[in-house]
Amino acid sequence: MIREIHVDELTGNIKEMCIEANHFLSPDMDRVLKESAQTEQSALGKQILEQLQENLKIAGDDMIPICQDTGMTVIFMEIGQDVHFVGGSLSEAVNEGVREGYVEGFLRKSVVKDPLLRENTKDNTPAILHTEIVPGDQVKITVAPKGFGSENMSRIFMLKPADGIEGVKEAILTAVKDAGPNACPPMVIGVGIGGTFEKCAILAKKALTRSLDESSDISYVRELEKEMLEKINQLGIGPGGLGGTTTALAVNINTYPTHIAGLPVAVNICCHVNRHAVRVI
């Protein structure tokens, strides 16, 4: 049986999710950030992490965005193959949800219509929409507003297969070292390995939305995530880039098959405001 979903339902949910994601961290991010304040060894680093906690509380209590950069809206949609959208265009419904969320939620509008002419669209549209067809009759929506202080620090490396896992480790560390304080640490590091030039970047972006309560189901990837988090936190960049033992809160890695001649690696960095809201309709 085909399930019909009116596009207005998408619009309403995305509107609410844009506002939610910009005012409240997801429970997993909130927990890990609180834990970092307990384990940070630098007195200044601990103070900064406590200030971030205070900022989050004020944002939630007073409905103020947790960061003044309310991001460009990235949306992942996993669409069941038994779903049929009715009532209008899917992409227009998604952008209408973003428009309503940012205008009615009094969120900063940060999107320009043309990358060189730089005229603001005044409603934070268009969104960046990634769709995937999956089995079933449900739609999973992930709304992830992405600020550009950290986005600008992200990298893609087209490694040679001979570079192997050591080359991947060096690429991740290089990206984080180069980012330094500019990515508003403590960071969450999303990594995509494999696929093609564009696929590894999408893998890295989606890795940022994975709950920090979940680990990769691939054993060597789990070990690599753990190792890279330890090495990144030994760099000494610390909270706010002012030194300490908490440079990153997590390293999430996604992999995908690739060509025999390539080893693409993307590192998508996010600041401590790693925002995402998830709903299934």
Short mmCIF file of C-alpha atoms in Angstrom, two decimals:
data_model
loop_
_atom_site.label_atom_id
_atom_site.label_comp_id
_atom_site.label_asym_id
_atom_site.label_seq_id
_atom_site.Cartn_x
_atom_site.Cartn_y
_atom_site.Cartn_z
CA MET A 1 0.00 0.00 0.00
CA ILE A 2 1.19 3.48 -0.86
CA ARG A 3 1.06 5.99 2.01
CA GLU A 4 0.25 9.56 1.03
CA ILE A 5 1.87 12.42 2.96
CA HIS A 6 0.82 15.99 2.28
CA VAL A 7 3.82 18.26 1.84
CA ASP A 8 2.34 20.68 4.37
CA GLU A 9 3.21 18.11 7.03
CA LEU A 10 6.86 18.38 5.98
CA THR A 11 6.71 22.17 6.09
CA GLY A 12 5.25 22.25 9.59
CA ASN A 13 7.76 19.78 11.00
CA ILE A 14 10.77 21.44 9.40
CA LYS A 15 9.66 24.85 10.68
CA GLU A 16 9.51 23.51 14.23
CA MET A 17 12.78 21.60 13.87
CA CYS A 18 14.68 24.68 12.68
CA ILE A 19 13.60 26.53 15.82
CA GLU A 20 14.23 23.54 18.09
CA ALA A 21 17.71 22.81 16.76
CA ASN A 22 18.79 26.43 17.13
CA HIS A 23 17.68 26.69 20.76
CA PHE A 24 18.44 23.29 22.28
CA LEU A 25 21.32 20.85 21.93
CA SER A 26 20.36 17.23 21.35
CA PRO A 27 20.43 15.13 24.57
CA ASP A 28 23.60 13.28 23.53
CA MET A 29 25.49 16.51 22.83
CA ASP A 30 24.27 18.06 26.08
CA ARG A 31 25.44 15.02 28.06
CA VAL A 32 28.90 14.86 26.48
CA LEU A 33 29.46 18.59 26.92
CA LYS A 34 28.54 18.35 30.61
CA GLU A 35 30.90 15.39 31.05
CA SER A 36 33.74 17.30 29.39
CA ALA A 37 33.52 20.02 32.05
CA GLN A 38 34.17 17.34 34.68
CA THR A 39 37.13 15.73 32.91
CA GLU A 40 38.90 18.84 31.53
CA GLN A 41 42.30 19.16 33.22
CA SER A 42 43.00 22.81 32.45
CA ALA A 43 41.51 25.32 34.91
CA LEU A 44 40.87 27.84 32.12
CA GLY A 45 39.45 25.12 29.88
CA LYS A 46 37.11 24.01 32.66
CA GLN A 47 35.98 27.61 33.17
CA ILE A 48 35.19 27.99 29.46
CA LEU A 49 33.22 24.74 29.41
CA GLU A 50 31.22 25.88 32.43
CA GLN A 51 30.49 29.18 30.67
CA LEU A 52 29.24 27.23 27.66
CA GLN A 53 26.89 25.34 29.98
CA GLU A 54 25.60 28.62 31.36
CA ASN A 55 25.07 29.90 27.81
CA LEU A 56 23.04 26.80 26.94
CA LYS A 57 20.84 27.21 30.01
CA ILE A 58 20.14 30.89 29.25
CA ALA A 59 19.33 29.98 25.63
CA GLY A 60 16.83 27.35 26.71
CA ASP A 61 15.24 29.43 29.47
CA ASP A 62 14.89 32.62 27.43
CA MET A 63 14.47 31.04 23.95
CA ILE A 64 17.59 32.70 22.58
CA PRO A 65 19.61 30.88 19.90
CA ILE A 66 22.53 28.91 21.35
CA CYS A 67 24.79 30.58 18.76
CA GLN A 68 24.35 33.85 16.89
CA ASP A 69 25.32 32.02 13.69
CA THR A 70 22.12 30.07 13.15
CA GLY A 71 23.69 28.39 10.16
CA MET A 72 22.79 27.27 6.69
CA THR A 73 20.12 24.60 7.01
CA VAL A 74 21.25 21.13 5.97
CA ILE A 75 18.47 18.55 5.77
CA PHE A 76 18.77 14.79 5.35
CA MET A 77 15.58 12.97 4.39
CA GLU A 78 15.30 9.19 4.33
CA ILE A 79 12.13 8.62 2.31
CA GLY A 80 10.33 5.29 2.37
CA GLN A 81 9.80 3.92 -1.12
CA ASP A 82 6.11 3.37 -0.29
CA VAL A 83 5.55 7.07 0.38
CA HIS A 84 3.87 9.38 -2.12
CA PHE A 85 3.99 13.12 -1.46
CA VAL A 86 0.90 15.09 -2.41
CA GLY A 87 -0.09 18.73 -2.43
CA GLY A 88 2.94 20.28 -4.06
CA SER A 89 6.67 20.18 -4.62
CA LEU A 90 8.88 18.40 -2.06
CA SER A 91 11.75 20.89 -2.37
CA GLU A 92 9.42 23.89 -2.18
CA ALA A 93 7.77 22.46 0.95
CA VAL A 94 11.18 21.94 2.58
CA ASN A 95 12.28 25.49 1.80
CA GLU A 96 8.95 26.88 3.03
CA GLY A 97 9.56 25.12 6.35
CA VAL A 98 13.00 26.70 6.61
CA ARG A 99 11.62 30.10 5.61
CA GLU A 100 8.88 29.98 8.26
CA GLY A 101 11.22 28.65 10.91
CA TYR A 102 13.83 31.35 10.44
CA VAL A 103 11.43 34.27 9.91
CA GLU A 104 8.89 33.40 12.62
CA GLY A 105 11.58 32.09 14.97
CA PHE A 106 13.57 35.35 14.64
CA LEU A 107 16.69 33.40 13.64
CA ARG A 108 19.55 35.11 11.83
CA LYS A 109 19.30 34.87 8.06
CA SER A 110 22.73 33.97 6.75
CA VAL A 111 22.19 32.73 3.18
CA VAL A 112 23.11 34.79 0.12
CA LYS A 113 21.44 34.24 -3.25
CA ASP A 114 24.65 34.20 -5.29
CA PRO A 115 28.08 33.20 -3.92
CA LEU A 116 29.80 36.19 -5.55
CA LEU A 117 27.12 38.90 -5.70
CA ARG A 118 26.28 38.24 -2.00
CA GLU A 119 22.68 39.49 -1.82
CA ASN A 120 20.95 38.05 1.26
CA THR A 121 17.81 35.98 0.59
CA LYS A 122 16.38 37.33 3.88
CA ASP A 123 14.78 34.00 4.89
CA ASN A 124 17.76 31.60 5.07
CA THR A 125 16.65 29.67 2.00
CA PRO A 126 17.46 27.64 0.05
CA ALA A 127 18.29 24.71 2.30
CA ILE A 128 20.82 22.03 1.40
CA LEU A 129 18.67 18.94 0.89
CA HIS A 130 19.99 15.38 0.72
CA THR A 131 17.44 12.65 -0.02
CA GLU A 132 17.74 8.87 0.16
CA ILE A 133 15.13 6.28 -0.82
CA VAL A 134 14.80 3.53 1.79
CA PRO A 135 12.36 0.64 2.38
CA GLY A 136 9.09 1.35 4.20
CA ASP A 137 6.39 3.99 4.41
CA GLN A 138 7.93 6.53 6.77
CA VAL A 139 10.07 9.64 6.33
CA LYS A 140 12.99 10.37 8.64
CA ILE A 141 13.92 14.05 8.71
CA THR A 142 17.18 15.36 10.14
CA VAL A 143 17.54 19.14 10.31
CA ALA A 144 21.12 20.27 10.96
CA PRO A 145 21.81 24.04 10.90
CA LYS A 146 25.53 24.39 10.08
CA GLY A 147 27.47 27.44 11.16
CA PHE A 148 30.33 28.51 8.93
CA GLY A 149 33.03 29.26 11.49
CA SER A 150 33.60 25.52 11.65
CA GLU A 151 32.35 24.73 8.13
CA ASN A 152 35.14 26.90 6.70
CA MET A 153 37.70 24.72 8.48
CA SER A 154 36.58 21.51 6.76
CA ARG A 155 38.77 19.68 4.24
CA ILE A 156 38.75 17.04 1.50
CA PHE A 157 41.85 14.94 0.83
CA MET A 158 42.15 12.81 -2.29
CA LEU A 159 44.65 10.28 -0.94
CA LYS A 160 46.32 7.44 -2.80
CA PRO A 161 45.36 3.88 -1.79
CA ALA A 162 48.97 3.35 -0.68
CA ASP A 163 48.50 6.07 1.95
CA GLY A 164 46.29 3.61 3.80
CA ILE A 165 44.92 4.07 7.29
CA GLU A 166 47.98 6.04 8.44
CA GLY A 167 47.32 8.55 5.67
CA VAL A 168 43.72 8.84 6.83
CA LYS A 169 44.85 9.49 10.41
CA GLU A 170 47.28 12.18 9.25
CA ALA A 171 44.57 13.85 7.13
CA ILE A 172 42.20 14.06 10.10
CA LEU A 173 44.90 15.47 12.38
CA THR A 174 46.01 17.95 9.71
CA ALA A 175 42.46 19.29 9.32
CA VAL A 176 42.03 19.71 13.09
CA LYS A 177 45.47 21.31 13.58
CA ASP A 178 44.78 23.77 10.75
CA ALA A 179 41.38 24.59 12.24
CA GLY A 180 42.85 25.34 15.64
CA PRO A 181 40.74 27.87 17.57
CA ASN A 182 38.84 29.00 14.47
CA ALA A 183 36.32 26.15 14.67
CA CYS A 184 35.13 27.16 18.19
CA PRO A 185 36.33 24.07 20.06
CA PRO A 186 35.48 21.73 21.61
CA MET A 187 34.62 20.30 18.22
CA VAL A 188 32.77 17.31 16.85
CA ILE A 189 34.64 15.80 13.90
CA GLY A 190 32.68 14.13 11.11
CA VAL A 191 34.77 12.02 8.75
CA GLY A 192 33.81 10.39 5.46
CA ILE A 193 36.10 7.79 3.92
CA GLY A 194 35.54 6.31 0.46
CA GLY A 195 33.10 6.88 -2.35
CA THR A 196 33.97 9.77 -4.66
CA PHE A 197 34.94 13.43 -4.21
CA GLU A 198 31.38 14.50 -3.39
CA LYS A 199 30.26 11.30 -1.65
CA CYS A 200 32.91 11.43 1.06
CA ALA A 201 31.86 15.00 1.89
CA ILE A 202 28.23 13.96 2.34
CA LEU A 203 29.36 11.00 4.47
CA ALA A 204 31.32 13.38 6.71
CA LYS A 205 28.41 15.80 7.01
CA LYS A 206 25.98 13.02 7.91
CA ALA A 207 28.46 11.64 10.46
CA LEU A 208 27.99 14.85 12.46
CA THR A 209 24.31 13.98 12.94
CA ARG A 210 24.98 10.53 14.38
CA SER A 211 24.15 10.31 18.07
CA LEU A 212 27.24 10.38 20.27
CA ASP A 213 25.60 7.54 22.18
CA GLU A 214 26.09 5.29 19.13
CA SER A 215 29.28 3.71 17.79
CA SER A 216 30.11 2.46 14.33
CA ASP A 217 29.08 -1.14 13.72
CA ILE A 218 32.45 -1.75 12.00
CA SER A 219 35.06 -2.80 14.55
CA TYR A 220 38.11 -1.12 12.98
CA VAL A 221 36.14 2.11 12.52
CA ARG A 222 35.16 2.10 16.20
CA GLU A 223 38.83 1.74 17.13
CA LEU A 224 39.83 4.47 14.69
CA GLU A 225 37.23 6.86 16.16
CA LYS A 226 38.54 6.20 19.65
CA GLU A 227 42.18 6.58 18.63
CA MET A 228 41.61 9.81 16.73
CA LEU A 229 39.64 11.36 19.59
CA GLU A 230 42.53 10.63 21.96
CA LYS A 231 45.13 12.03 19.54
CA ILE A 232 43.08 15.17 18.84
CA ASN A 233 42.68 15.82 22.55
CA GLN A 234 46.44 15.52 22.96
CA LEU A 235 46.98 18.46 20.57
CA GLY A 236 46.38 20.94 23.41
CA ILE A 237 44.09 23.28 21.44
CA GLY A 238 41.46 23.02 24.17
CA PRO A 239 38.14 24.78 24.79
CA GLY A 240 37.97 28.09 22.96
CA GLY A 241 41.43 27.39 21.55
CA LEU A 242 42.98 28.54 24.85
CA GLY A 243 44.60 25.25 25.78
CA GLY A 244 43.38 22.14 27.55
CA THR A 245 42.56 18.48 27.16
CA THR A 246 39.14 18.83 25.50
CA THR A 247 39.71 19.82 21.88
CA ALA A 248 37.05 17.43 20.54
CA LEU A 249 33.98 15.82 22.05
CA ALA A 250 33.70 13.05 19.47
CA VAL A 251 34.98 11.71 16.17
CA ASN A 252 32.27 10.07 14.04
CA ILE A 253 33.40 8.20 10.92
CA ASN A 254 31.34 6.89 7.98
CA THR A 255 32.79 4.70 5.23
CA TYR A 256 31.66 3.71 1.73
CA PRO A 257 33.07 1.55 -1.10
CA THR A 258 35.44 3.36 -3.44
CA HIS A 259 37.46 2.94 -6.66
CA ILE A 260 40.62 0.83 -6.76
CA ALA A 261 42.65 3.95 -7.61
CA GLY A 262 41.37 6.23 -4.86
CA LEU A 263 41.05 6.91 -1.15
CA PRO A 264 38.90 10.04 -0.69
CA VAL A 265 38.72 11.45 2.85
CA ALA A 266 36.54 14.35 3.98
CA VAL A 267 36.77 16.00 7.39
CA ASN A 268 33.72 18.10 8.27
CA ILE A 269 34.30 19.97 11.51
CA CYS A 270 31.56 21.29 13.76
CA CYS A 271 31.89 23.52 16.79
CA HIS A 272 30.53 22.63 20.23
CA VAL A 273 27.11 23.73 18.94
CA ASN A 274 26.64 20.56 16.88
CA ARG A 275 22.95 21.13 16.17
CA HIS A 276 20.53 18.59 14.82
CA ALA A 277 16.90 17.65 15.33
CA VAL A 278 15.44 14.34 14.16
CA ARG A 279 11.82 13.31 13.54
CA VAL A 280 10.11 10.40 11.87
CA ILE A 281 6.71 10.95 10.25
#
